[in-house]
Short mmCIF file of C-alpha atoms in Angstrom, two decimals:
data_model
loop_
_atom_site.label_atom_id
_atom_site.label_comp_id
_atom_site.label_asym_id
_atom_site.label_seq_id
_atom_site.Cartn_x
_atom_site.Cartn_y
_atom_site.Cartn_z
CA MET A 251 40.28 7.65 0.60
CA GLY A 252 38.90 11.30 0.44
CA CYS A 253 35.69 12.37 -0.76
CA GLU A 254 35.12 15.22 -3.29
CA HIS A 255 31.65 15.78 -1.81
CA ARG A 256 31.44 16.68 2.13
CA SER A 257 27.81 15.49 2.81
CA LEU A 258 24.91 13.41 1.41
CA HIS A 259 23.44 16.68 0.67
CA SER A 260 26.36 18.20 -1.46
CA HIS A 261 26.56 14.68 -3.16
CA PHE A 262 23.34 15.42 -5.01
CA HIS A 263 24.51 19.18 -5.95
CA GLY A 264 26.62 20.40 -8.78
CA THR A 265 26.69 16.97 -10.33
CA GLN A 266 24.67 17.44 -13.20
CA TRP A 267 22.45 20.58 -13.71
CA ARG A 268 19.64 20.96 -16.29
CA ASN A 269 16.89 23.30 -16.75
CA PHE A 270 13.54 22.10 -15.80
CA GLU A 271 11.97 22.01 -19.31
CA HIS A 272 8.69 24.12 -18.49
CA THR A 273 9.99 26.81 -16.27
CA GLY A 274 13.70 27.07 -17.14
CA VAL A 275 14.67 26.81 -13.24
CA PRO A 276 17.81 24.92 -12.93
CA MET A 277 17.58 21.74 -10.92
CA VAL A 278 19.85 18.84 -9.91
CA VAL A 279 19.67 15.46 -11.62
CA ILE A 280 20.41 12.81 -9.44
CA ILE A 281 22.44 10.01 -10.68
CA LEU A 282 22.52 7.48 -7.91
CA SER A 283 21.67 3.87 -9.06
CA SER A 284 21.85 1.88 -5.82
CA ILE A 285 21.99 2.70 -2.02
CA GLN A 286 21.54 0.73 1.18
CA PHE A 287 22.13 0.91 4.96
CA ASN A 288 24.23 -1.36 6.88
CA PHE A 289 22.59 -3.56 9.57
CA ARG A 290 23.40 -1.09 12.25
CA SER A 291 21.99 1.94 9.84
CA ASP A 292 24.89 3.99 10.79
CA LEU A 293 26.31 3.78 7.42
CA CYS A 294 24.99 3.74 4.12
CA ILE A 295 26.73 3.04 0.71
CA SER A 296 25.54 4.48 -2.72
CA GLY A 297 26.71 3.54 -6.21
CA SER A 298 26.50 5.98 -9.14
CA ILE A 299 26.59 6.44 -12.61
CA ASP A 300 29.72 8.35 -11.96
CA ARG A 301 31.42 4.67 -11.64
CA THR A 302 32.16 5.58 -7.75
CA CYS A 303 30.78 4.04 -4.73
CA LYS A 304 30.41 6.24 -1.47
CA VAL A 305 30.49 5.17 2.11
CA TRP A 306 28.51 7.49 4.10
CA ASP A 307 27.94 8.30 7.81
CA VAL A 308 24.35 8.66 8.40
CA ALA A 309 24.30 10.63 11.57
CA SER A 310 26.55 13.25 10.22
CA GLY A 311 25.85 13.00 6.50
CA LEU A 312 29.53 13.18 5.88
CA CYS A 313 31.36 10.81 3.11
CA LEU A 314 34.01 8.45 4.74
CA HIS A 315 35.37 6.87 1.60
CA THR A 316 35.00 7.21 -2.27
CA LEU A 317 35.53 3.76 -3.85
CA ARG A 318 36.84 3.59 -7.52
CA GLY A 319 37.97 1.19 -9.64
CA HIS A 320 34.95 0.55 -12.17
CA SER A 321 35.13 1.72 -15.70
CA ASP A 322 31.43 2.03 -16.09
CA GLU A 323 28.47 2.97 -13.94
CA ILE A 324 27.81 1.14 -10.81
CA LEU A 325 24.36 -0.61 -10.99
CA ASP A 326 23.92 -2.40 -7.51
CA VAL A 327 25.67 -2.26 -4.00
CA CYS A 328 25.42 -4.40 -0.98
CA TYR A 329 26.99 -4.98 2.54
CA ASN A 330 27.92 -8.26 4.20
CA ALA A 331 25.93 -9.09 7.17
CA THR A 332 28.45 -7.89 9.83
CA GLY A 333 28.89 -4.49 7.56
CA SER A 334 32.94 -5.01 7.49
CA ARG A 335 32.53 -5.57 3.55
CA LEU A 336 30.83 -4.26 0.79
CA ALA A 337 30.56 -5.23 -2.74
CA THR A 338 29.50 -3.36 -6.09
CA ALA A 339 28.13 -4.58 -9.51
CA SER A 340 28.99 -2.67 -12.54
CA ALA A 341 27.98 -2.30 -16.10
CA ASP A 342 31.76 -2.93 -16.79
CA GLY A 343 30.88 -6.61 -16.14
CA THR A 344 33.00 -6.74 -12.95
CA SER A 345 32.30 -6.64 -9.37
CA ARG A 346 34.45 -5.53 -6.54
CA VAL A 347 34.74 -6.16 -2.76
CA PHE A 348 35.82 -3.55 -0.50
CA ASN A 349 36.83 -3.09 3.09
CA VAL A 350 34.40 -0.65 4.56
CA MET A 351 36.66 0.76 7.27
CA THR A 352 39.65 1.18 5.07
CA GLY A 353 38.08 1.49 1.65
CA ALA A 354 40.63 -0.80 0.24
CA CYS A 355 39.66 -3.04 -2.46
CA GLN A 356 40.02 -6.74 -1.55
CA SER A 357 39.06 -8.36 -4.78
CA VAL A 358 37.84 -8.02 -8.29
CA LEU A 359 35.42 -10.73 -9.75
CA ILE A 360 35.88 -11.23 -13.35
CA GLY A 361 34.20 -13.82 -15.66
CA HIS A 362 30.96 -12.17 -16.82
CA ASP A 363 30.60 -11.22 -20.47
CA GLY A 364 27.91 -8.64 -19.80
CA GLU A 365 27.04 -6.08 -17.38
CA ILE A 366 26.26 -7.12 -13.77
CA SER A 367 23.06 -5.70 -12.70
CA LYS A 368 22.68 -7.58 -9.07
CA VAL A 369 25.23 -8.71 -6.35
CA ALA A 370 24.48 -10.40 -2.92
CA PHE A 371 26.51 -11.74 -0.08
CA ASP A 372 25.15 -15.08 1.32
CA PRO A 373 24.19 -14.76 5.07
CA PRO A 374 27.51 -15.90 6.53
CA GLY A 375 29.34 -13.35 4.24
CA THR A 376 31.66 -16.21 2.81
CA ARG A 377 30.20 -16.23 -0.81
CA ILE A 378 28.89 -13.58 -3.48
CA LEU A 379 26.19 -14.09 -5.86
CA THR A 380 26.05 -12.03 -8.88
CA ALA A 381 23.54 -11.71 -11.84
CA SER A 382 24.54 -10.37 -15.28
CA SER A 383 23.04 -9.51 -18.93
CA ASP A 384 24.96 -12.36 -20.12
CA LYS A 385 22.26 -14.69 -18.74
CA SER A 386 24.56 -16.24 -16.03
CA ALA A 387 24.49 -15.93 -12.42
CA ARG A 388 27.79 -16.75 -10.68
CA LEU A 389 28.75 -17.65 -7.26
CA TRP A 390 32.02 -16.44 -6.01
CA ASP A 391 34.35 -17.09 -2.92
CA ALA A 392 34.11 -13.70 -0.92
CA GLU A 393 37.54 -13.79 0.27
CA SER A 394 39.43 -15.12 -2.63
CA GLY A 395 37.31 -13.87 -5.52
CA ASP A 396 37.41 -17.27 -7.21
CA CYS A 397 34.44 -18.30 -9.02
CA LEU A 398 32.67 -21.30 -7.59
CA GLN A 399 29.78 -22.05 -9.76
CA VAL A 400 28.36 -20.60 -13.15
CA SER A 401 24.73 -20.85 -13.77
CA HIS A 402 23.47 -20.30 -17.22
CA ILE A 403 19.85 -19.21 -17.62
CA TRP A 404 18.39 -20.42 -20.96
CA GLN A 405 14.70 -19.51 -22.37
CA PHE A 406 13.45 -23.00 -20.80
CA GLY A 407 15.69 -23.51 -17.65
CA ILE A 408 19.09 -23.43 -15.85
CA GLU A 409 22.09 -25.18 -16.69
CA SER A 410 24.67 -25.40 -13.84
CA ARG A 411 28.17 -26.14 -14.13
CA THR A 412 30.07 -26.46 -11.08
CA GLY A 413 33.33 -28.30 -9.88
CA PRO A 414 37.01 -28.47 -10.59
CA GLY A 415 37.84 -29.04 -14.22
CA ARG A 416 34.47 -27.61 -15.51
CA PRO A 417 34.45 -24.32 -17.45
CA HIS A 418 33.57 -21.16 -15.79
#
């Protein structure tokens, strides 16, 4: 998967130019919404309002992959503990799991009725937790993408629905 921007520096240039209100000097408006290092700090990922997630080599500043698939901005990104997979959370109401080395999408987590603002892997990397503006948190199987549990957050507490046969 190629990158239209060759470096971290160039990712921030040419995206959106605006004149600084008081001086008229053009400046770049950075439109990143989330960024995170992997555990070894040799790679980082960025999520953006342009609906892409990019994987960066920190030492060289080069973009290794541009990950696509969301229809709205990416609000959060995270690595699993080994750095082999990453997850994105989007305003389109989905979360996606990608292989970091190949850039391939491994699963799409579908079930929320609102934008997903947060995503996180559990420490072993077997489950993913998402939080949404639909006032729910969902627990997912990281391998299959199946929803394992839904917790609705109401004004005075949490209602949890789990198990086979229970609605998600």
